[in-house]
């Protein structure tokens, strides 16, 4: 029998719930991907790149036009002067960027601070590298970070902290005061930071995204991770990127080159051309805010109670008026017997509170899908 390196890990809940939704013909508000297609122009650009012969290995770091577009984007957004050749790397989705950054940083017995609930990739990646996740528990319904409490978790072995804003699954955004507090924490210690910013453009109600790229004291020890999948509705293309200072990028690329080496050439050319039109990502806050509101309004008469969502394409709903089942059982019942798939909140916690009665719904879907799901949920 193989001695598993991840004995407690099974198939991710996202895959499990999406398969269950398919099997029972349920409306899938579980996994975080849109059920509408990407811009046909972007598809055309990918085909065009193939026809133009961009079909062989690209450079390991990514093609220059895409690296340059990314550097120019953040220079405009945050007035940061990035060296595209040495600070930007194109990755196989944000997932590979996170995995490679963790692998580049974490040595055996190093401690890594995670703010739980957390995206499910972080913990196994730390464990596979011999590191030890150290958990700071964010409590419902406000999920506020007390940075003094986070500081008390730091020991001589702490190597890294991973943050995620806008946050999956809680839909909250770290504010300027959070980033300032983290910046002084990083400056007082030897911590590195991985900042998972895949939902950078999905911010609502006038909130702005606070990237570590805006805070020199954070960026100097940070890896900022992004996803074209989330920004351009192409989660299946598996293209993302990592921005880090030159010295950190050097170490990052040592792992990246032996992990995936590089990512599909024609897709990189297509994305580089598509990025020229900034409106495509600048209009995303309104686009997704409409969807959040649409679902929330449609569920107004249901017995599900919405928690605040400030960003991402997720909103948490409290189902305690409907059922006292634990959330993993509740979502099974919801999918199989009522035709709507959701994600149970407890799976994002290392040590979930058994009293938790929250589900995560993804509103990154067509209005028709959201309306149909809401009709079923209102009937409960
Ligand atoms: C918080 C978070 N980080 C990273 C990822 C992975 O992004 P990608 O699909 O670009 O690998 C996801 C995808 O759902 C996510 O929600």
Coordinates of C-alpha atoms and ligand atoms in Angstrom, one line a residue:
X1 CA 0.0 0.0 0.0
X2 CA 1.4 3.4 -1.0
X3 CA 2.2 5.6 2.0
X4 CA 0.1 8.6 1.1
X5 CA 1.7 12.1 1.5
X6 CA -1.8 13.5 1.8
X7 CA -3.8 10.8 3.7
X8 CA -6.6 13.1 4.6
X9 CA -7.2 14.6 1.1
X10 CA -9.8 13.3 -1.2
X11 CA -11.2 14.8 -4.4
X12 CA -11.9 18.5 -4.0
X13 CA -15.4 19.4 -2.9
X14 CA -15.8 21.5 -6.1
X15 CA -15.3 18.4 -8.3
X16 CA -17.5 16.3 -6.0
X17 CA -20.4 18.9 -6.1
X18 CA -20.2 19.6 -9.8
X19 CA -20.4 15.8 -10.5
X20 CA -23.3 15.4 -8.1
X21 CA -25.0 18.4 -9.8
X22 CA -24.5 16.8 -13.2
X23 CA -25.7 13.4 -12.0
X24 CA -28.9 14.8 -10.5
X25 CA -29.5 17.5 -13.2
X26 CA -29.2 20.2 -10.5
X27 CA -28.5 23.9 -11.2
X28 CA -24.8 24.3 -10.3
X29 CA -24.1 27.2 -8.1
X30 CA -21.3 25.3 -6.4
X31 CA -18.1 25.6 -8.4
X32 CA -16.6 29.0 -9.2
X33 CA -16.9 29.2 -12.9
X34 CA -19.2 31.1 -15.2
X35 CA -21.9 29.2 -17.2
X36 CA -21.7 31.8 -20.0
X37 CA -19.1 31.9 -22.7
X38 CA -16.1 34.2 -23.0
X39 CA -16.0 36.9 -25.6
X40 CA -16.0 35.4 -29.2
X41 CA -13.3 37.9 -30.1
X42 CA -11.0 36.3 -27.5
X43 CA -11.7 32.9 -29.1
X44 CA -10.9 34.4 -32.5
X45 CA -7.6 35.8 -31.3
X46 CA -6.6 32.3 -30.0
X47 CA -7.5 30.7 -33.3
X48 CA -5.6 33.5 -35.2
X49 CA -2.5 32.9 -33.0
X50 CA -2.6 29.2 -34.0
X51 CA -3.0 30.0 -37.6
X52 CA -0.1 32.4 -37.4
X53 CA 2.1 29.5 -36.3
X54 CA 2.4 30.3 -32.5
X55 CA 2.2 26.6 -31.7
X56 CA 5.6 25.7 -30.3
X57 CA 7.1 26.2 -26.8
X58 CA 7.1 29.8 -25.7
X59 CA 9.8 31.2 -23.4
X60 CA 9.6 29.6 -19.9
X61 CA 8.6 32.9 -18.3
X62 CA 5.9 33.7 -20.9
X63 CA 5.9 35.6 -24.1
X64 CA 7.2 39.2 -24.0
X65 CA 4.0 40.9 -25.3
X66 CA 1.9 39.4 -22.5
X67 CA 4.5 40.2 -19.8
X68 CA 4.6 43.8 -21.1
X69 CA 0.8 44.1 -21.1
X70 CA 0.7 42.9 -17.5
X71 CA 3.4 45.3 -16.4
X72 CA 1.6 48.2 -18.2
X73 CA -1.8 47.2 -16.6
X74 CA -0.4 47.6 -13.0
X75 CA 1.6 50.6 -13.9
X76 CA -1.7 52.3 -14.8
X77 CA -3.6 50.8 -11.9
X78 CA -1.1 51.3 -9.1
X79 CA 1.7 53.4 -10.6
X80 CA 4.2 50.6 -9.9
X81 CA 7.2 50.3 -12.2
X82 CA 7.5 46.6 -13.0
X83 CA 10.3 45.0 -15.0
X84 CA 8.3 42.6 -17.2
X85 CA 11.2 40.3 -18.0
X86 CA 12.2 39.8 -14.3
X87 CA 9.1 40.4 -12.2
X88 CA 6.2 38.8 -14.1
X89 CA 5.8 35.1 -14.9
X90 CA 2.9 33.5 -16.8
X91 CA 1.6 30.4 -15.0
X92 CA -0.8 27.5 -15.5
X93 CA -3.6 29.3 -13.7
X94 CA -3.3 31.0 -10.4
X95 CA -3.2 27.5 -8.9
X96 CA 0.2 26.7 -10.3
X97 CA 1.5 30.2 -9.3
X98 CA 0.4 29.5 -5.7
X99 CA 1.9 26.0 -5.7
X100 CA 5.2 27.1 -7.2
X101 CA 5.5 30.1 -4.8
X102 CA 4.9 27.9 -1.8
X103 CA 7.4 25.3 -3.1
X104 CA 10.0 28.0 -3.7
X105 CA 9.6 29.4 -0.2
X106 CA 8.7 26.6 2.2
X107 CA 11.4 24.3 3.7
X108 CA 10.7 21.3 5.9
X109 CA 9.3 22.4 9.3
X110 CA 8.6 25.9 8.2
X111 CA 5.4 27.4 9.5
X112 CA 2.9 29.1 7.2
X113 CA 0.0 31.2 8.5
X114 CA -3.3 30.7 6.9
X115 CA -6.5 32.7 7.5
X116 CA -9.2 30.0 7.7
X117 CA -11.6 29.6 5.9
X118 CA -9.1 29.3 3.1
X119 CA -9.1 28.2 -0.6
X120 CA -8.5 24.5 -0.5
X121 CA -5.2 24.4 -2.4
X122 CA -3.0 26.2 0.2
X123 CA -2.9 23.6 2.9
X124 CA -2.0 20.5 0.8
X125 CA 0.7 22.5 -1.0
X126 CA 2.3 23.5 2.3
X127 CA 2.1 19.9 3.6
X128 CA 3.6 18.4 0.4
X129 CA 6.6 20.7 0.9
X130 CA 7.1 19.5 4.5
X131 CA 5.7 22.8 6.0
X132 CA 3.2 23.2 8.8
X133 CA 0.0 25.2 8.3
X134 CA -0.7 27.5 11.3
X135 CA -4.3 28.5 11.4
X136 CA -5.9 31.8 12.3
X137 CA -9.7 31.2 12.5
X138 CA -11.9 33.9 11.0
X139 CA -15.3 33.9 12.6
X140 CA -18.7 34.3 11.0
X141 CA -20.6 36.5 10.4
X142 CA -18.0 39.4 10.3
X143 CA -14.8 37.5 9.5
X144 CA -12.6 40.4 10.8
X145 CA -8.8 39.9 11.0
X146 CA -7.3 40.9 14.3
X147 CA -3.7 41.5 13.2
X148 CA -2.4 41.4 16.8
X149 CA -3.7 37.9 17.1
X150 CA -2.1 37.0 13.8
X151 CA 1.1 38.4 15.1
X152 CA 0.9 36.2 18.2
X153 CA 1.1 33.2 15.9
X154 CA 4.5 34.2 14.5
X155 CA 7.5 32.1 15.8
X156 CA 11.1 31.8 14.7
X157 CA 9.9 29.1 12.2
X158 CA 7.2 31.2 10.5
X159 CA 8.2 31.7 6.9
X160 CA 5.1 32.9 5.1
X161 CA 1.5 34.2 5.4
X162 CA -1.1 33.6 2.7
X163 CA -3.8 36.2 2.2
X164 CA -6.7 36.2 -0.3
X165 CA -8.7 39.3 -1.2
X166 CA -11.4 39.5 -2.4
X167 CA -12.0 36.3 -0.5
X168 CA -13.3 32.9 -1.5
X169 CA -15.5 31.8 0.1
X170 CA -16.5 34.7 2.4
X171 CA -16.7 37.4 -0.3
X172 CA -15.0 40.0 1.9
X173 CA -12.3 42.4 0.9
X174 CA -9.2 43.3 3.0
X175 CA -9.2 47.1 3.6
X176 CA -6.4 49.6 3.5
X177 CA -6.0 49.3 7.3
X178 CA -5.5 45.5 7.0
X179 CA -2.8 45.9 4.4
X180 CA -1.1 48.6 6.4
X181 CA -1.2 46.4 9.5
X182 CA 0.2 43.4 7.5
X183 CA 2.9 45.6 6.0
X184 CA 4.2 46.6 9.5
X185 CA 4.0 43.0 10.6
X186 CA 6.1 41.9 7.6
X187 CA 8.6 44.7 8.2
X188 CA 9.1 43.7 11.8
X189 CA 9.7 40.0 11.0
X190 CA 11.1 37.8 8.2
X191 CA 7.8 36.9 6.8
X192 CA 7.0 36.5 3.1
X193 CA 3.5 37.0 1.7
X194 CA 1.6 35.2 -1.0
X195 CA -1.4 37.4 -2.0
X196 CA -4.1 35.5 -3.9
X197 CA -5.8 38.3 -5.9
X198 CA -7.7 36.2 -8.5
X199 CA -10.9 38.2 -7.9
X200 CA -9.1 41.6 -8.1
X201 CA -11.7 43.1 -10.4
X202 CA -14.8 41.6 -8.7
X203 CA -15.4 44.4 -6.0
X204 CA -18.7 45.9 -5.2
X205 CA -20.4 48.8 -3.4
X206 CA -17.6 51.1 -4.3
X207 CA -14.9 49.1 -2.4
X208 CA -11.5 49.1 -4.1
X209 CA -9.2 46.2 -4.4
X210 CA -6.2 46.5 -2.1
X211 CA -3.3 44.8 -3.9
X212 CA 0.0 44.2 -2.3
X213 CA 1.4 45.9 -5.4
X214 CA 0.3 49.2 -3.8
X215 CA 2.3 48.6 -0.6
X216 CA 6.1 48.7 -1.2
X217 CA 6.8 47.0 2.2
X218 CA 4.5 44.1 1.2
X219 CA 5.5 43.8 -2.4
X220 CA 9.3 43.7 -1.5
X221 CA 8.5 40.3 0.3
X222 CA 5.5 39.3 -1.7
X223 CA 4.2 37.2 -4.6
X224 CA 1.0 38.6 -6.1
X225 CA -1.1 36.0 -7.9
X226 CA -3.7 36.5 -10.6
X227 CA -6.0 34.6 -12.9
X228 CA -7.0 35.3 -16.5
X229 CA -9.6 32.5 -16.0
X230 CA -11.5 34.6 -13.5
X231 CA -11.0 38.0 -15.3
X232 CA -11.9 36.9 -18.8
X233 CA -14.3 34.0 -18.1
X234 CA -11.9 31.4 -19.4
X235 CA -11.2 29.2 -16.3
X236 CA -10.6 26.2 -18.6
X237 CA -7.7 27.9 -20.4
X238 CA -5.6 27.6 -17.2
X239 CA -3.6 30.8 -17.6
X240 CA -2.6 33.0 -14.7
X241 CA 0.5 35.0 -13.6
X242 CA 2.7 35.7 -10.6
X243 CA 4.2 39.1 -9.9
X244 CA 7.2 39.3 -7.5
X245 CA 10.4 41.3 -7.1
X246 CA 13.3 40.2 -9.2
X247 CA 15.1 38.1 -6.5
X248 CA 11.9 36.3 -5.6
X249 CA 10.9 35.8 -9.2
X250 CA 14.3 34.1 -9.8
X251 CA 13.5 31.5 -7.1
X252 CA 9.9 31.2 -8.3
X253 CA 11.0 30.4 -11.8
X254 CA 13.3 27.7 -10.7
X255 CA 10.2 25.8 -9.5
X256 CA 7.9 26.9 -12.3
X257 CA 10.3 25.6 -15.0
X258 CA 10.3 22.1 -13.6
X259 CA 6.6 22.2 -12.6
X260 CA 4.9 23.1 -15.9
X261 CA 7.8 24.8 -17.7
X262 CA 5.4 27.1 -19.5
X263 CA 1.8 27.5 -20.7
X264 CA 0.1 27.3 -24.1
X265 CA 1.6 29.7 -26.6
X266 CA -1.5 30.6 -28.7
X267 CA -3.5 31.5 -25.6
X268 CA -0.7 33.8 -24.4
X269 CA -0.7 35.6 -27.7
X270 CA -4.5 35.9 -27.6
X271 CA -4.5 37.3 -24.1
X272 CA -1.8 39.8 -24.9
X273 CA -3.8 41.2 -27.8
X274 CA -7.0 41.1 -25.8
X275 CA -5.5 43.0 -22.8
X276 CA -5.1 46.1 -25.0
X277 CA -8.7 46.9 -24.3
X278 CA -8.8 47.9 -20.7
X279 CA -12.5 48.3 -20.6
X280 CA -12.9 44.5 -20.6
X281 CA -11.7 44.2 -17.0
X282 CA -12.7 47.7 -15.8
X283 CA -16.4 46.9 -16.4
X284 CA -16.3 43.8 -14.3
X285 CA -17.3 45.3 -10.9
X286 CA -20.7 46.5 -12.3
X287 CA -21.2 43.3 -14.2
X288 CA -20.8 41.1 -11.2
X289 CA -22.4 43.5 -8.7
X290 CA -25.5 43.2 -10.8
X291 CA -25.4 39.4 -10.5
X292 CA -24.8 39.5 -6.8
X293 CA -27.8 41.8 -6.4
X294 CA -29.9 39.8 -8.8
X295 CA -29.5 36.6 -6.8
X296 CA -29.9 38.3 -3.5
X297 CA -33.1 40.0 -4.5
X298 CA -34.5 36.8 -6.0
X299 CA -33.8 35.1 -2.7
X300 CA -35.4 37.8 -0.6
X301 CA -38.5 35.8 0.0
X302 CA -36.7 32.6 0.7
X303 CA -35.6 31.3 4.1
X304 CA -32.0 31.7 3.2
X305 CA -30.3 34.7 4.8
X306 CA -27.6 36.5 2.8
X307 CA -24.3 37.5 4.5
X308 CA -22.6 40.5 3.1
X309 CA -20.6 40.0 -0.1
X310 CA -18.2 42.8 -1.0
X311 CA -16.3 41.0 -3.7
X312 CA -15.5 37.7 -5.6
X313 CA -18.3 35.8 -7.2
X314 CA -19.5 34.2 -4.0
X315 CA -22.0 34.9 -1.3
X316 CA -22.6 33.0 1.9
X317 CA -26.1 32.2 2.9
X318 CA -27.3 31.1 6.3
X319 CA -29.8 28.2 6.1
X320 CA -30.5 27.7 9.8
X321 CA -34.2 28.7 9.4
X322 CA -34.5 25.8 6.9
X323 CA -32.7 23.0 8.4
X324 CA -30.6 21.9 11.4
X325 CA -28.6 19.4 9.2
X326 CA -24.8 19.9 9.1
X327 CA -23.8 21.8 6.0
X328 CA -22.3 18.8 4.1
X329 CA -25.5 16.9 4.5
X330 CA -27.6 19.9 3.7
X331 CA -25.9 20.5 0.3
X332 CA -26.3 16.8 -0.6
X333 CA -30.0 17.1 0.1
X334 CA -30.3 20.4 -1.7
X335 CA -28.6 18.9 -4.8
X336 CA -30.3 15.6 -4.9
X337 CA -33.8 16.5 -3.8
X338 CA -34.2 20.2 -4.6
X339 CA -32.0 20.6 -7.7
X340 CA -29.5 23.2 -6.6
X341 CA -25.8 22.5 -5.9
X342 CA -23.9 24.6 -3.4
X343 CA -20.7 24.3 -1.4
X344 CA -20.8 23.7 2.3
X345 CA -18.8 26.3 4.3
X346 CA -17.2 23.8 6.7
X347 CA -14.9 22.4 4.0
X348 CA -12.9 25.6 3.9
X349 CA -12.0 25.3 7.6
X350 CA -9.4 23.1 9.1
X351 CA -11.3 22.8 12.3
X352 CA -14.9 23.7 11.4
X353 CA -17.4 24.8 14.0
X354 CA -20.1 21.9 14.0
X355 CA -22.7 24.6 14.5
X356 CA -22.0 26.3 11.2
X357 CA -25.0 26.5 9.0
X358 CA -23.7 28.3 5.9
X359 CA -23.5 27.5 2.2
X360 CA -21.6 29.3 -0.5
X361 CA -23.4 30.2 -3.7
X362 CA -21.6 31.2 -6.8
X363 CA -23.5 34.0 -8.6
X364 CA -21.1 34.1 -11.6
X365 CA -23.9 32.7 -13.7
X366 CA -26.4 33.9 -16.3
X367 CA -29.4 35.7 -14.9
X368 CA -31.6 32.9 -16.2
X369 CA -29.6 30.3 -14.2
X370 CA -29.8 32.5 -11.1
X371 CA -33.6 33.0 -11.6
X372 CA -34.2 29.3 -12.0
X373 CA -32.0 28.4 -8.9
X374 CA -33.8 31.1 -6.9
X375 CA -37.2 29.7 -7.8
X376 CA -36.2 26.3 -6.4
X377 CA -34.6 27.8 -3.3
X378 CA -37.6 30.0 -2.6
X379 CA -39.8 26.9 -2.7
X380 CA -38.0 25.3 0.2
Ligands
LIG1 C1 -9.2 32.0 -4.2 C2 -8.8 31.3 -5.4 N1 -7.5 31.2 -5.7 C3 -7.0 30.6 -6.7 C4 -7.9 30.0 -7.6 C5 -7.3 29.2 -8.8 O1 -7.4 30.0 -9.9 P1 -7.1 29.4 -11.4 O2 -8.3 28.8 -11.9 O3 -6.6 30.6 -12.2 O4 -6.0 28.4 -11.2 C6 -9.3 30.0 -7.4 C7 -10.2 29.3 -8.2 O5 -11.3 29.1 -7.9 C8 -9.7 30.7 -6.2 O6 -11.0 30.8 -5.9

